[in-house]
Amino acid sequence: AQAARRKLADHYPHLHNAELSKTLGKLWRLLSDDEKRPFIEEAERLRVI
């Protein structure tokens, strides 16, 4: 998510953090379960640490 936030902020430097969050949320909801899986697995791995 951090990498996606940075990339989005680089492309749209005028957006405030709240707008970036909304946009990232919309993009996340558009992803299929298969596309989300690597991110979910990484989040679970980091929770264990």
Short mmCIF file of N, CA and C in Angstrom, two decimals:
data_model
loop_
_atom_site.label_atom_id
_atom_site.label_comp_id
_atom_site.label_asym_id
_atom_site.label_seq_id
_atom_site.Cartn_x
_atom_site.Cartn_y
_atom_site.Cartn_z
N ALA A 1 0.82 -1.19 0.00
CA ALA A 1 0.00 0.00 0.00
C ALA A 1 0.87 1.26 0.00
N GLN A 2 1.97 1.20 0.70
CA GLN A 2 2.85 2.37 0.75
C GLN A 2 3.40 2.69 -0.62
N ALA A 3 3.79 1.66 -1.34
CA ALA A 3 4.34 1.88 -2.69
C ALA A 3 3.26 2.44 -3.61
N ALA A 4 2.06 1.90 -3.50
CA ALA A 4 0.96 2.40 -4.33
C ALA A 4 0.62 3.84 -3.97
N ARG A 5 0.67 4.17 -2.68
CA ARG A 5 0.38 5.54 -2.24
C ARG A 5 1.43 6.50 -2.79
N ARG A 6 2.71 6.10 -2.71
CA ARG A 6 3.78 6.95 -3.23
C ARG A 6 3.63 7.18 -4.73
N LYS A 7 3.33 6.09 -5.44
CA LYS A 7 3.18 6.19 -6.90
C LYS A 7 2.02 7.11 -7.26
N LEU A 8 0.90 6.96 -6.56
CA LEU A 8 -0.26 7.80 -6.81
C LEU A 8 0.05 9.26 -6.46
N ALA A 9 0.73 9.47 -5.35
CA ALA A 9 1.09 10.84 -4.93
C ALA A 9 2.04 11.48 -5.93
N ASP A 10 2.93 10.69 -6.51
CA ASP A 10 3.84 11.22 -7.53
C ASP A 10 3.08 11.66 -8.78
N HIS A 11 2.06 10.88 -9.15
CA HIS A 11 1.28 11.20 -10.35
C HIS A 11 0.30 12.35 -10.11
N TYR A 12 -0.18 12.46 -8.86
CA TYR A 12 -1.18 13.48 -8.51
C TYR A 12 -0.73 14.24 -7.26
N PRO A 13 0.30 15.07 -7.38
CA PRO A 13 0.85 15.75 -6.21
C PRO A 13 -0.13 16.75 -5.57
N HIS A 14 -1.16 17.15 -6.30
CA HIS A 14 -2.12 18.11 -5.76
C HIS A 14 -3.14 17.47 -4.82
N LEU A 15 -3.23 16.14 -4.80
CA LEU A 15 -4.22 15.47 -3.95
C LEU A 15 -3.78 15.46 -2.49
N HIS A 16 -4.72 15.73 -1.61
CA HIS A 16 -4.45 15.64 -0.18
C HIS A 16 -4.46 14.17 0.23
N ASN A 17 -3.90 13.89 1.40
CA ASN A 17 -3.79 12.51 1.87
C ASN A 17 -5.15 11.81 1.92
N ALA A 18 -6.18 12.52 2.35
CA ALA A 18 -7.51 11.92 2.42
C ALA A 18 -7.99 11.50 1.04
N GLU A 19 -7.73 12.32 0.04
CA GLU A 19 -8.13 11.98 -1.32
C GLU A 19 -7.33 10.80 -1.85
N LEU A 20 -6.05 10.75 -1.50
CA LEU A 20 -5.23 9.60 -1.90
C LEU A 20 -5.81 8.33 -1.30
N SER A 21 -6.20 8.38 -0.03
CA SER A 21 -6.77 7.21 0.64
C SER A 21 -8.06 6.76 -0.03
N LYS A 22 -8.92 7.70 -0.36
CA LYS A 22 -10.17 7.37 -1.04
C LYS A 22 -9.90 6.71 -2.39
N THR A 23 -8.96 7.27 -3.13
CA THR A 23 -8.64 6.73 -4.45
C THR A 23 -8.04 5.34 -4.34
N LEU A 24 -7.14 5.15 -3.37
CA LEU A 24 -6.55 3.83 -3.17
C LEU A 24 -7.62 2.81 -2.78
N GLY A 25 -8.57 3.23 -1.96
CA GLY A 25 -9.67 2.34 -1.57
C GLY A 25 -10.50 1.92 -2.77
N LYS A 26 -10.79 2.87 -3.63
CA LYS A 26 -11.56 2.56 -4.84
C LYS A 26 -10.79 1.58 -5.73
N LEU A 27 -9.49 1.84 -5.89
CA LEU A 27 -8.68 0.94 -6.72
C LEU A 27 -8.62 -0.46 -6.12
N TRP A 28 -8.51 -0.55 -4.79
CA TRP A 28 -8.46 -1.84 -4.10
C TRP A 28 -9.74 -2.62 -4.35
N ARG A 29 -10.88 -1.94 -4.26
CA ARG A 29 -12.16 -2.63 -4.46
C ARG A 29 -12.33 -3.13 -5.89
N LEU A 30 -11.62 -2.53 -6.83
CA LEU A 30 -11.70 -2.98 -8.23
C LEU A 30 -10.86 -4.23 -8.50
N LEU A 31 -9.92 -4.54 -7.60
CA LEU A 31 -9.06 -5.70 -7.81
C LEU A 31 -9.83 -6.99 -7.58
N SER A 32 -9.47 -8.02 -8.31
CA SER A 32 -10.05 -9.35 -8.09
C SER A 32 -9.39 -9.97 -6.86
N ASP A 33 -9.98 -11.04 -6.35
CA ASP A 33 -9.40 -11.74 -5.21
C ASP A 33 -7.99 -12.23 -5.52
N ASP A 34 -7.78 -12.71 -6.74
CA ASP A 34 -6.46 -13.19 -7.13
C ASP A 34 -5.44 -12.05 -7.13
N GLU A 35 -5.86 -10.87 -7.54
CA GLU A 35 -4.95 -9.72 -7.55
C GLU A 35 -4.65 -9.23 -6.14
N LYS A 36 -5.61 -9.40 -5.23
CA LYS A 36 -5.42 -8.97 -3.84
C LYS A 36 -4.57 -9.95 -3.03
N ARG A 37 -4.59 -11.21 -3.42
CA ARG A 37 -3.96 -12.27 -2.62
C ARG A 37 -2.53 -11.97 -2.19
N PRO A 38 -1.62 -11.54 -3.07
CA PRO A 38 -0.24 -11.29 -2.61
C PRO A 38 -0.16 -10.23 -1.52
N PHE A 39 -1.01 -9.23 -1.59
CA PHE A 39 -1.00 -8.17 -0.58
C PHE A 39 -1.54 -8.67 0.75
N ILE A 40 -2.59 -9.48 0.69
CA ILE A 40 -3.17 -10.04 1.91
C ILE A 40 -2.19 -10.99 2.58
N GLU A 41 -1.52 -11.82 1.77
CA GLU A 41 -0.53 -12.74 2.33
C GLU A 41 0.63 -12.00 2.96
N GLU A 42 1.07 -10.92 2.35
CA GLU A 42 2.16 -10.12 2.92
C GLU A 42 1.72 -9.47 4.23
N ALA A 43 0.50 -8.98 4.29
CA ALA A 43 -0.02 -8.38 5.52
C ALA A 43 -0.08 -9.42 6.64
N GLU A 44 -0.51 -10.63 6.32
CA GLU A 44 -0.56 -11.70 7.32
C GLU A 44 0.83 -12.07 7.78
N ARG A 45 1.78 -12.11 6.86
CA ARG A 45 3.16 -12.44 7.21
C ARG A 45 3.73 -11.38 8.16
N LEU A 46 3.43 -10.13 7.89
CA LEU A 46 3.94 -9.04 8.73
C LEU A 46 3.29 -9.03 10.11
N ARG A 47 2.05 -9.49 10.21
CA ARG A 47 1.37 -9.56 11.51
C ARG A 47 2.04 -10.57 12.43
N VAL A 48 2.58 -11.63 11.85
CA VAL A 48 3.21 -12.70 12.63
C VAL A 48 4.52 -12.21 13.24
N ILE A 49 5.18 -11.31 12.54
CA ILE A 49 6.50 -10.83 12.99
C ILE A 49 6.39 -10.00 14.23
#
